[in-house]
PDB file of C-alpha atoms in Angstrom:
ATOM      1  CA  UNK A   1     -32.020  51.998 -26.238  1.00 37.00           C
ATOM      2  CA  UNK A   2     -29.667  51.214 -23.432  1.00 36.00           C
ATOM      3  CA  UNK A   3     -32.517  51.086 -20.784  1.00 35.00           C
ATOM      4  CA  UNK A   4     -34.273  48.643 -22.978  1.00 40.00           C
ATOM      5  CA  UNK A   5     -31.331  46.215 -23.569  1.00 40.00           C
ATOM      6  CA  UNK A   6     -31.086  46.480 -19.311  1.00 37.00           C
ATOM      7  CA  UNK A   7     -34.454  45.725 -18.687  1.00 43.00           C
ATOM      8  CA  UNK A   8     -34.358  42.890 -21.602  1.00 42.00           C
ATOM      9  CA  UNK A   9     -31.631  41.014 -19.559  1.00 44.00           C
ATOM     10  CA  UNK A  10     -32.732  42.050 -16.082  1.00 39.00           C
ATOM     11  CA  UNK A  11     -35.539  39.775 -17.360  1.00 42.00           C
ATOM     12  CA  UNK A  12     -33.407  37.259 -18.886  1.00 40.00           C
ATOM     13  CA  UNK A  13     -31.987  36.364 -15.717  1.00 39.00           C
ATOM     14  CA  UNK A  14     -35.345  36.442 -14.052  1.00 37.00           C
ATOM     15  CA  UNK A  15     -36.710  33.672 -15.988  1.00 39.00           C
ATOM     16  CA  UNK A  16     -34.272  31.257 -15.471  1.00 37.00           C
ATOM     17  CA  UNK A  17     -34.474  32.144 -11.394  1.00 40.00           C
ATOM     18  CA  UNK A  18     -36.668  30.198  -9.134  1.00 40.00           C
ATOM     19  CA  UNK A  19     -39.182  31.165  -7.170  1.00 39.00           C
ATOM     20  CA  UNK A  20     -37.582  30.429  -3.818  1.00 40.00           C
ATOM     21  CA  UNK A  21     -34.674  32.248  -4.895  1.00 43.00           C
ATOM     22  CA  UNK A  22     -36.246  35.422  -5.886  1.00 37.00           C
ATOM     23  CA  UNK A  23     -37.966  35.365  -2.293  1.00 40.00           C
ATOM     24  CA  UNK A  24     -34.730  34.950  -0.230  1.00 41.00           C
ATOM     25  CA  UNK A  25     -32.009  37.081  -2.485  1.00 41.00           C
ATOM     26  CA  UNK A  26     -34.089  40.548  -0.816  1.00 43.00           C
ATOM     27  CA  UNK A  27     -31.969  39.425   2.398  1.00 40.00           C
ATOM     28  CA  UNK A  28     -27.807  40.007   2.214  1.00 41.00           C
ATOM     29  CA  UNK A  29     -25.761  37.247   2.130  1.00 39.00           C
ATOM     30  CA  UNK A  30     -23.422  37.461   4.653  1.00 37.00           C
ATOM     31  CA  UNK A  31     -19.831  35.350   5.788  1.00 38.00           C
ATOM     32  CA  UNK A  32     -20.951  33.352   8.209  1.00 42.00           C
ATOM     33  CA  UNK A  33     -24.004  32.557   6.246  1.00 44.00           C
ATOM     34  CA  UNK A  34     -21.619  31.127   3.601  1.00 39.00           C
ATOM     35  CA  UNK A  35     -19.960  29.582   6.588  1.00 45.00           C
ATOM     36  CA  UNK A  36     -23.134  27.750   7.776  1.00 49.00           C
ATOM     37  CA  UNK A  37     -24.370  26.396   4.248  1.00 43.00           C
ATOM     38  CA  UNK A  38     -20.752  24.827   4.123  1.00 42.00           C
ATOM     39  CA  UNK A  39     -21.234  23.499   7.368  1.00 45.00           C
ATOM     40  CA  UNK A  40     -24.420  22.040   6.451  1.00 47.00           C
ATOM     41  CA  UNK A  41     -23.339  20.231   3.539  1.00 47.00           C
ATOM     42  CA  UNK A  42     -20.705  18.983   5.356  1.00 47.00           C
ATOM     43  CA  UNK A  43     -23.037  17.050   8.218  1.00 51.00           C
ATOM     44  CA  UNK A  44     -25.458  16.173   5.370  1.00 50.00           C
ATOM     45  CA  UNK A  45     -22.701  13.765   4.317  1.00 50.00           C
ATOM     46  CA  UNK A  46     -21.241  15.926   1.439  1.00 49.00           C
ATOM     47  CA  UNK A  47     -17.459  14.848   1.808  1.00 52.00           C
ATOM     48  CA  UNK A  48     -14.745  17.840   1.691  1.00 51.00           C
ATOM     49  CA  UNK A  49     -11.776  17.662  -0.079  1.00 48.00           C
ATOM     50  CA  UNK A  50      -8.722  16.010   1.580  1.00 49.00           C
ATOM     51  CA  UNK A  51      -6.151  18.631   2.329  1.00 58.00           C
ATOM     52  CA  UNK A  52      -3.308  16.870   1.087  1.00 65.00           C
ATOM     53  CA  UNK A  53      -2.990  14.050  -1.777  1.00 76.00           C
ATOM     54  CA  UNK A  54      -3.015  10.634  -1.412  1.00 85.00           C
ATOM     55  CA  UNK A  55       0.718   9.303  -1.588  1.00 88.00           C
ATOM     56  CA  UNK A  56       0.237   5.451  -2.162  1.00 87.00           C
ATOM     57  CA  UNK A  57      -3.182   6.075  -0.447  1.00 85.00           C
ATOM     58  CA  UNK A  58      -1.535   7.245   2.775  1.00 89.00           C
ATOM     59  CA  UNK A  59      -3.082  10.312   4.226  1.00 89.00           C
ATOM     60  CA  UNK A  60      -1.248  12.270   6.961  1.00 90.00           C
ATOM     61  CA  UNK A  61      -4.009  12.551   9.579  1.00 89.00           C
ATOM     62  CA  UNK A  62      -2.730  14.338  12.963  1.00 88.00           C
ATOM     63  CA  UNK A  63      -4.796  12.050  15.128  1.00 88.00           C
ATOM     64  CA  UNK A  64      -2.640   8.667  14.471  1.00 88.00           C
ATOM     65  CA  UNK A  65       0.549   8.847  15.771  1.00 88.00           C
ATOM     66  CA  UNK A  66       3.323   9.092  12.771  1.00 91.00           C
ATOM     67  CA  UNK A  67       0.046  10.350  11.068  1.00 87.00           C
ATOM     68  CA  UNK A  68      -1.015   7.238  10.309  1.00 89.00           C
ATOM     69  CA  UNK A  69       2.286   6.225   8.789  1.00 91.00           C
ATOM     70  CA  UNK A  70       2.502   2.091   8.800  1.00 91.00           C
ATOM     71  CA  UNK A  71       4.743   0.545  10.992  1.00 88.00           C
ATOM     72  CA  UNK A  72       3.253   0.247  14.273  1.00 87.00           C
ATOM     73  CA  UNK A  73       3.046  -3.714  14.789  1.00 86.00           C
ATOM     74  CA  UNK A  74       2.371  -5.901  17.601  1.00 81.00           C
ATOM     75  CA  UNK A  75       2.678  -6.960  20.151  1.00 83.00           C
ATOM     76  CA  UNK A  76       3.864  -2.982  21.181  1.00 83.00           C
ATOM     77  CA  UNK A  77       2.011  -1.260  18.534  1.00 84.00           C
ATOM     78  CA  UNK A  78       3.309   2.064  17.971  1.00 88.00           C
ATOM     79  CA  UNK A  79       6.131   2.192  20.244  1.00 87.00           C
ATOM     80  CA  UNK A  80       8.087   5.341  20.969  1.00 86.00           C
ATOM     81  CA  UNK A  81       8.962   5.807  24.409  1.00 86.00           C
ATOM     82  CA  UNK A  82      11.371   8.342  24.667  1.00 88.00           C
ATOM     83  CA  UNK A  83       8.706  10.603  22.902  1.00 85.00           C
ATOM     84  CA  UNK A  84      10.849  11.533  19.398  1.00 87.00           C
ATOM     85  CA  UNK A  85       7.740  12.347  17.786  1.00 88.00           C
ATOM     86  CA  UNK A  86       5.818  13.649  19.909  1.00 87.00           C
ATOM     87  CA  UNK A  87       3.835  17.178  18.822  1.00 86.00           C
ATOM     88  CA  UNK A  88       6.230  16.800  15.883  1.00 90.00           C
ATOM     89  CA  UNK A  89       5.256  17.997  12.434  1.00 91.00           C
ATOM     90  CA  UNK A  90       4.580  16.234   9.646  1.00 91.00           C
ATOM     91  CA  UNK A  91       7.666  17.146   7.680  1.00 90.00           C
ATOM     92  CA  UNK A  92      10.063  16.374  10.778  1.00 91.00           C
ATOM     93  CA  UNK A  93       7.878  12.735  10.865  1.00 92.00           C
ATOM     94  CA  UNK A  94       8.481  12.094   7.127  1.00 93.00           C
ATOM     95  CA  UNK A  95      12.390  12.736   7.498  1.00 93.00           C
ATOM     96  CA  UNK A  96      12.619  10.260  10.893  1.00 93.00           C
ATOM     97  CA  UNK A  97      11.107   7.633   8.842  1.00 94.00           C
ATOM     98  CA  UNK A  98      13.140   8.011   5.409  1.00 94.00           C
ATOM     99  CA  UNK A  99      16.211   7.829   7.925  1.00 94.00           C
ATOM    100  CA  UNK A 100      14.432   4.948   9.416  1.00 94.00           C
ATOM    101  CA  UNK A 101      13.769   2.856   6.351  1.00 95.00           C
ATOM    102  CA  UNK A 102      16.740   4.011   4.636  1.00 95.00           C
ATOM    103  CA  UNK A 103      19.116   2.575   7.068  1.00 96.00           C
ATOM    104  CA  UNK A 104      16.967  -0.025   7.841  1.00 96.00           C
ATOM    105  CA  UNK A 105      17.711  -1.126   3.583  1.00 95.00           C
ATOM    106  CA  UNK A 106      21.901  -0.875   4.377  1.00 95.00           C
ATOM    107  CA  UNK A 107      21.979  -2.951   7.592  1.00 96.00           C
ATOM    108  CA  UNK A 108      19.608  -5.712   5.652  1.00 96.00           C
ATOM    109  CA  UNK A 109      22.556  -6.171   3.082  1.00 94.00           C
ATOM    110  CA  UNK A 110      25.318  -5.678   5.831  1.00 92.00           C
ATOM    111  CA  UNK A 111      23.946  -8.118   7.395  1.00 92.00           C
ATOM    112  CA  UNK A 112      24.207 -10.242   4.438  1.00 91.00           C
ATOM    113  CA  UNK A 113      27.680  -8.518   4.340  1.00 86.00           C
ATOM    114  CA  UNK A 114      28.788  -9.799   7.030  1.00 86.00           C
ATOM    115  CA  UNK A 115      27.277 -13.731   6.616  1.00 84.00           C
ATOM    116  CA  UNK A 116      28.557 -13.741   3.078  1.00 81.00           C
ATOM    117  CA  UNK A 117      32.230 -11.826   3.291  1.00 77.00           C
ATOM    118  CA  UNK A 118      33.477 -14.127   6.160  1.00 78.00           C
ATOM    119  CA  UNK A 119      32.412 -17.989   4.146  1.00 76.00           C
ATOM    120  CA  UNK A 120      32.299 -17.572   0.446  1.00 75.00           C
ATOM    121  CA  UNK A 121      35.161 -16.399  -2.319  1.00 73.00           C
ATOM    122  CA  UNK A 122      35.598 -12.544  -1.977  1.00 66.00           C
ATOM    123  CA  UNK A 123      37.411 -10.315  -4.440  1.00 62.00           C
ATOM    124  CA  UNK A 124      39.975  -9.179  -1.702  1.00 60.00           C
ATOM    125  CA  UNK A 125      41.490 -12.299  -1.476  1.00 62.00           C
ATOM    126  CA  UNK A 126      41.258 -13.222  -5.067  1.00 62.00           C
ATOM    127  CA  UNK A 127      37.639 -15.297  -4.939  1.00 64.00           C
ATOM    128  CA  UNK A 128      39.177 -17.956  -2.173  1.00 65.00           C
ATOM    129  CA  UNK A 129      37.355 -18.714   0.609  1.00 61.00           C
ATOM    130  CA  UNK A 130      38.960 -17.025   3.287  1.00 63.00           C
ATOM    131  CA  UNK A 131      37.652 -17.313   6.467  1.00 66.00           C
ATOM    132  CA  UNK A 132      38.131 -13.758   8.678  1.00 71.00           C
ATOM    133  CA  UNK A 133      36.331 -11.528  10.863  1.00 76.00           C
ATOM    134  CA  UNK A 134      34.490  -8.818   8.147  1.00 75.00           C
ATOM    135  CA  UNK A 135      35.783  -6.131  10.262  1.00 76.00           C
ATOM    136  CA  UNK A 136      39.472  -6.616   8.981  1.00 76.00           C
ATOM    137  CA  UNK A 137      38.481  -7.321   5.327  1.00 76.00           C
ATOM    138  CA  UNK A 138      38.209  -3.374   4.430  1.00 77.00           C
ATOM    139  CA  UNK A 139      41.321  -2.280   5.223  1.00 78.00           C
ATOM    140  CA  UNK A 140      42.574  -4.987   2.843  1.00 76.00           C
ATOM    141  CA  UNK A 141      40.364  -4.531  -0.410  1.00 78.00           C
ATOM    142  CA  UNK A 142      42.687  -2.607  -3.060  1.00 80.00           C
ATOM    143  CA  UNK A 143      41.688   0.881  -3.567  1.00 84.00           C
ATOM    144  CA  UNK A 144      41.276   0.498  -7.404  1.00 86.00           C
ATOM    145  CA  UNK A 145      38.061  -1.352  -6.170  1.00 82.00           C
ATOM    146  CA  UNK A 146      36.983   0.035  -3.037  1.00 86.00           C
ATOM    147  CA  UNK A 147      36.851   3.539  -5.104  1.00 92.00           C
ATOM    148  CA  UNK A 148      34.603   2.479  -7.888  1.00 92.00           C
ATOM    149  CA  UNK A 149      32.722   0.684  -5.221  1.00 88.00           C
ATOM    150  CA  UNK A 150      31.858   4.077  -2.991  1.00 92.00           C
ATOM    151  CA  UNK A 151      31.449   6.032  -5.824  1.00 95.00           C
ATOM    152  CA  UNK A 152      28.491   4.160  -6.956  1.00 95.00           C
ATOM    153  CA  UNK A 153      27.126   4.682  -3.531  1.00 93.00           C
ATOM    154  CA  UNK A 154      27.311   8.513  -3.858  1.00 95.00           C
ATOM    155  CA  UNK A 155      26.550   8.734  -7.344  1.00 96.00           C
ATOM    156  CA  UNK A 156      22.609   6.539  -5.662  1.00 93.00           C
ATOM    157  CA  UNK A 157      22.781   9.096  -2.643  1.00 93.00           C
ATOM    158  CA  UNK A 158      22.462  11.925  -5.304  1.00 94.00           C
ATOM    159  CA  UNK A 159      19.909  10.180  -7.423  1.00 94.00           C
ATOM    160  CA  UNK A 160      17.632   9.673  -4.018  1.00 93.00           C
ATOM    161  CA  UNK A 161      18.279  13.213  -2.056  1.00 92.00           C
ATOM    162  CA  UNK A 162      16.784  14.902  -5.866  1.00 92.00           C
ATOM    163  CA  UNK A 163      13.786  12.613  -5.980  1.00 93.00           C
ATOM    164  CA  UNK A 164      13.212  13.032  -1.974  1.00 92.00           C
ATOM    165  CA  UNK A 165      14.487  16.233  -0.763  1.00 91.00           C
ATOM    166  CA  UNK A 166      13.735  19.864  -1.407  1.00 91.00           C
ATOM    167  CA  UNK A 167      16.544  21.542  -3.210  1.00 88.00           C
ATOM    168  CA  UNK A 168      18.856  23.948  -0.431  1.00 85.00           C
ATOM    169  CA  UNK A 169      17.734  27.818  -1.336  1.00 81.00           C
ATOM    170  CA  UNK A 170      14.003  26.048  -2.603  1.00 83.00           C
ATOM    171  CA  UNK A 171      12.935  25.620   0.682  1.00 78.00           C
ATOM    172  CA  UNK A 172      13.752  25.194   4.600  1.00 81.00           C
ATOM    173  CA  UNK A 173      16.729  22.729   4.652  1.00 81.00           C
ATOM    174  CA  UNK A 174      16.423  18.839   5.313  1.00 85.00           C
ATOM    175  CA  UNK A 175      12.698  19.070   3.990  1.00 88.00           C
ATOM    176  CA  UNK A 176      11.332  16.218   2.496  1.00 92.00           C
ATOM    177  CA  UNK A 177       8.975  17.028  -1.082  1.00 91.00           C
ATOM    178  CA  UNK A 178       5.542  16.905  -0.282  1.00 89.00           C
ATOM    179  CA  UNK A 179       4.488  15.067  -2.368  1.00 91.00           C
ATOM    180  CA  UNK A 180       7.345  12.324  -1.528  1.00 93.00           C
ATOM    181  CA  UNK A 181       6.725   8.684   0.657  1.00 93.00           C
ATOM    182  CA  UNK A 182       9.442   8.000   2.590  1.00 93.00           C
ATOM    183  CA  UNK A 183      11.647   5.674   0.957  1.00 91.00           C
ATOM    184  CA  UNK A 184       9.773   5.466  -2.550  1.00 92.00           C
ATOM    185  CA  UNK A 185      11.986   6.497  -4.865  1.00 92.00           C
ATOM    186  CA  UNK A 186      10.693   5.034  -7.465  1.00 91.00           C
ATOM    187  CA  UNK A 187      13.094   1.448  -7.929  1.00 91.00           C
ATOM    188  CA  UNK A 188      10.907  -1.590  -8.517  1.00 92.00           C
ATOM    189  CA  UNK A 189      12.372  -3.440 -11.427  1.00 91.00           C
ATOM    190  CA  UNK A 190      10.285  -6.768 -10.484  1.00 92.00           C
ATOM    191  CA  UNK A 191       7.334  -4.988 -10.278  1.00 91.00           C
ATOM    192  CA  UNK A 192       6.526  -5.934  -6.443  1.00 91.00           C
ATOM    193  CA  UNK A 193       4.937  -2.661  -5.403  1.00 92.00           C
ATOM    194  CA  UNK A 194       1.711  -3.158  -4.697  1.00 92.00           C
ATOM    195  CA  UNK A 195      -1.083  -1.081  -6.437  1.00 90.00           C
ATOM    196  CA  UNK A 196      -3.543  -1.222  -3.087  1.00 93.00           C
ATOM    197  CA  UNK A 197      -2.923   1.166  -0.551  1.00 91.00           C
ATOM    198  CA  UNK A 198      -3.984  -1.904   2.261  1.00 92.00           C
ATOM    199  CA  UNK A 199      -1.237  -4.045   0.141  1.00 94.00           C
ATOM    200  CA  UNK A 200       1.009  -1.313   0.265  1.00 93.00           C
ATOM    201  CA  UNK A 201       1.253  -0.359   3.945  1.00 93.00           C
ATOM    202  CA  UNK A 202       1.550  -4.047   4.605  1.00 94.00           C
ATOM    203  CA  UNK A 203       4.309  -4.372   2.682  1.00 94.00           C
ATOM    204  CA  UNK A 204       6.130  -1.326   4.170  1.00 93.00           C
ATOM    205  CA  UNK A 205       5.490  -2.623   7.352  1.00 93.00           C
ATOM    206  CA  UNK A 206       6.987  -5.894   6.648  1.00 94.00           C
ATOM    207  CA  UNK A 207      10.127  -3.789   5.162  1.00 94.00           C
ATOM    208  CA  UNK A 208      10.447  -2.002   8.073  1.00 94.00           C
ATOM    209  CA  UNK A 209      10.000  -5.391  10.808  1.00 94.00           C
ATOM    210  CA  UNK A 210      12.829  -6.864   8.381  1.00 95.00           C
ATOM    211  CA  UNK A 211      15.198  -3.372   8.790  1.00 95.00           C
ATOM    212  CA  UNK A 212      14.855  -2.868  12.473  1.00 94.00           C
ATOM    213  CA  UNK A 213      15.623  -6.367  13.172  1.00 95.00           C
ATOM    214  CA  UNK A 214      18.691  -5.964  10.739  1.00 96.00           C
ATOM    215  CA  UNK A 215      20.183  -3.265  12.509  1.00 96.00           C
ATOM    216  CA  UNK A 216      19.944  -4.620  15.658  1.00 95.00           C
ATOM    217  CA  UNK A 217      21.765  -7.586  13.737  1.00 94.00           C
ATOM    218  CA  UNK A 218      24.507  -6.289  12.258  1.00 93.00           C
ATOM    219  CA  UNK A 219      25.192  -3.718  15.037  1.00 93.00           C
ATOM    220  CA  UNK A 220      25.342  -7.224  17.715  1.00 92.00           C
ATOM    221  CA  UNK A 221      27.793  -8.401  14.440  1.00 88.00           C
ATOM    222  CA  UNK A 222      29.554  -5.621  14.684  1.00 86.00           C
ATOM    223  CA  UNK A 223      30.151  -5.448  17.917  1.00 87.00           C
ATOM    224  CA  UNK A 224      30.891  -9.124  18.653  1.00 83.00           C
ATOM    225  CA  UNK A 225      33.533  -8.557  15.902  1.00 74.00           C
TER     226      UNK A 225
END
């Protein structure tokens, strides 16, 4: 009985076998067999898998320097002569540019800071118009507002480093999440971000033009100050 059940579904599978098949499965099917049929698909134009996701259709590719991160605008292109990132890996990339665009966001509204604090009412001098140097207006804002004021800003530095950053004891220390983009976190009330990844990049590069020439700004404020 159990011979004829075997021989039933030997020919089962036989009849739903092809020819061709039958003829080539007498040979064994070794590794690098495997290895060449992949290889073969691959040139015949059958695309493999990207390693790693889409994040706002950026994909790191190790060819482009930054891995293709945007950024790199004319007329120096991608411009990094000191060598920072060079042979760096991906996750040490991802953290230079969330520093990057990051501080980049604070000197864009220091520099507004600085323009606004020094010619319009302020709330250290009791909303007058009081015309000083921004440097010397912190020491004089009353601590029952400067508090509130930095603990706001701590209370948004948590908020970011647990959307962006890999828990300490989760994972090697000041690791970005994979699948994080620098400086997303996620805040677009207006609805500005755009939904293309071409749109997107351009718009990041914009973001970042606007923060490296705000740095330079404030810190030439700063220092003139």
């Amino acid at each position: 009985m159990k011979l004829a059940i075997l021989s039933a579904s030997v020919g089962i599978a036989v009849a739903f076998t092809s020819p061709t098949n039958l003829a080539t499965s007498s040979t064994p099917l070794f590794m690098s067999e495997v290895n060449d049929a992949v290889l073969s698909d691959t040139e015949g134009g059958v695309d493999a898998p990207p390693a790693v996701a889409p994040i706002n259709g950026w994909v790191p590719d190790k060819s482009l320097p930054c891995y293709g991160l945007p950024g790199a605008i004319s007329p120096l292109g991608f411009f990094d002569p000191i060598g920072f990132t060079k042979d760096m890996e991906l996750s040490g990339v991802k953290r230079f540019r969330e520093a990057e665009i990051m501080h980049g966001r604070v000197a864009m509204m220091a520099t507004l800071g600085y323009i606004i604090g020094e010619s319009t009412p302020t709330i250290a001098y009791g909303m007058d118009t009081h015309h000083t140097i921004a440097n010397n207006q912190i020491p004089d804002i009353p601590g029952t507002v400067i508090f509130p004021f930095f603990l706001v800003i701590n209370i948004c530095e948590a908020v970011r480093a647990n959307i962006g950053w890999v828990e300490p004891g989760l994972g090697p220390l000041f690791t970005l999440r994979e699948t994080y983009y620098p400086g997303d976190i996620g805040f677009d009330p207006l609805g500005l971000k755009p939904a293309a990844a071409k749109d997107f990049a351009n718009m990041q590069t914009k973001e970042l033009s606007n923060g490296r020439l705000a740095m330079l700004a404030v810190a030439g404020m700063c220092v003139q100050e």
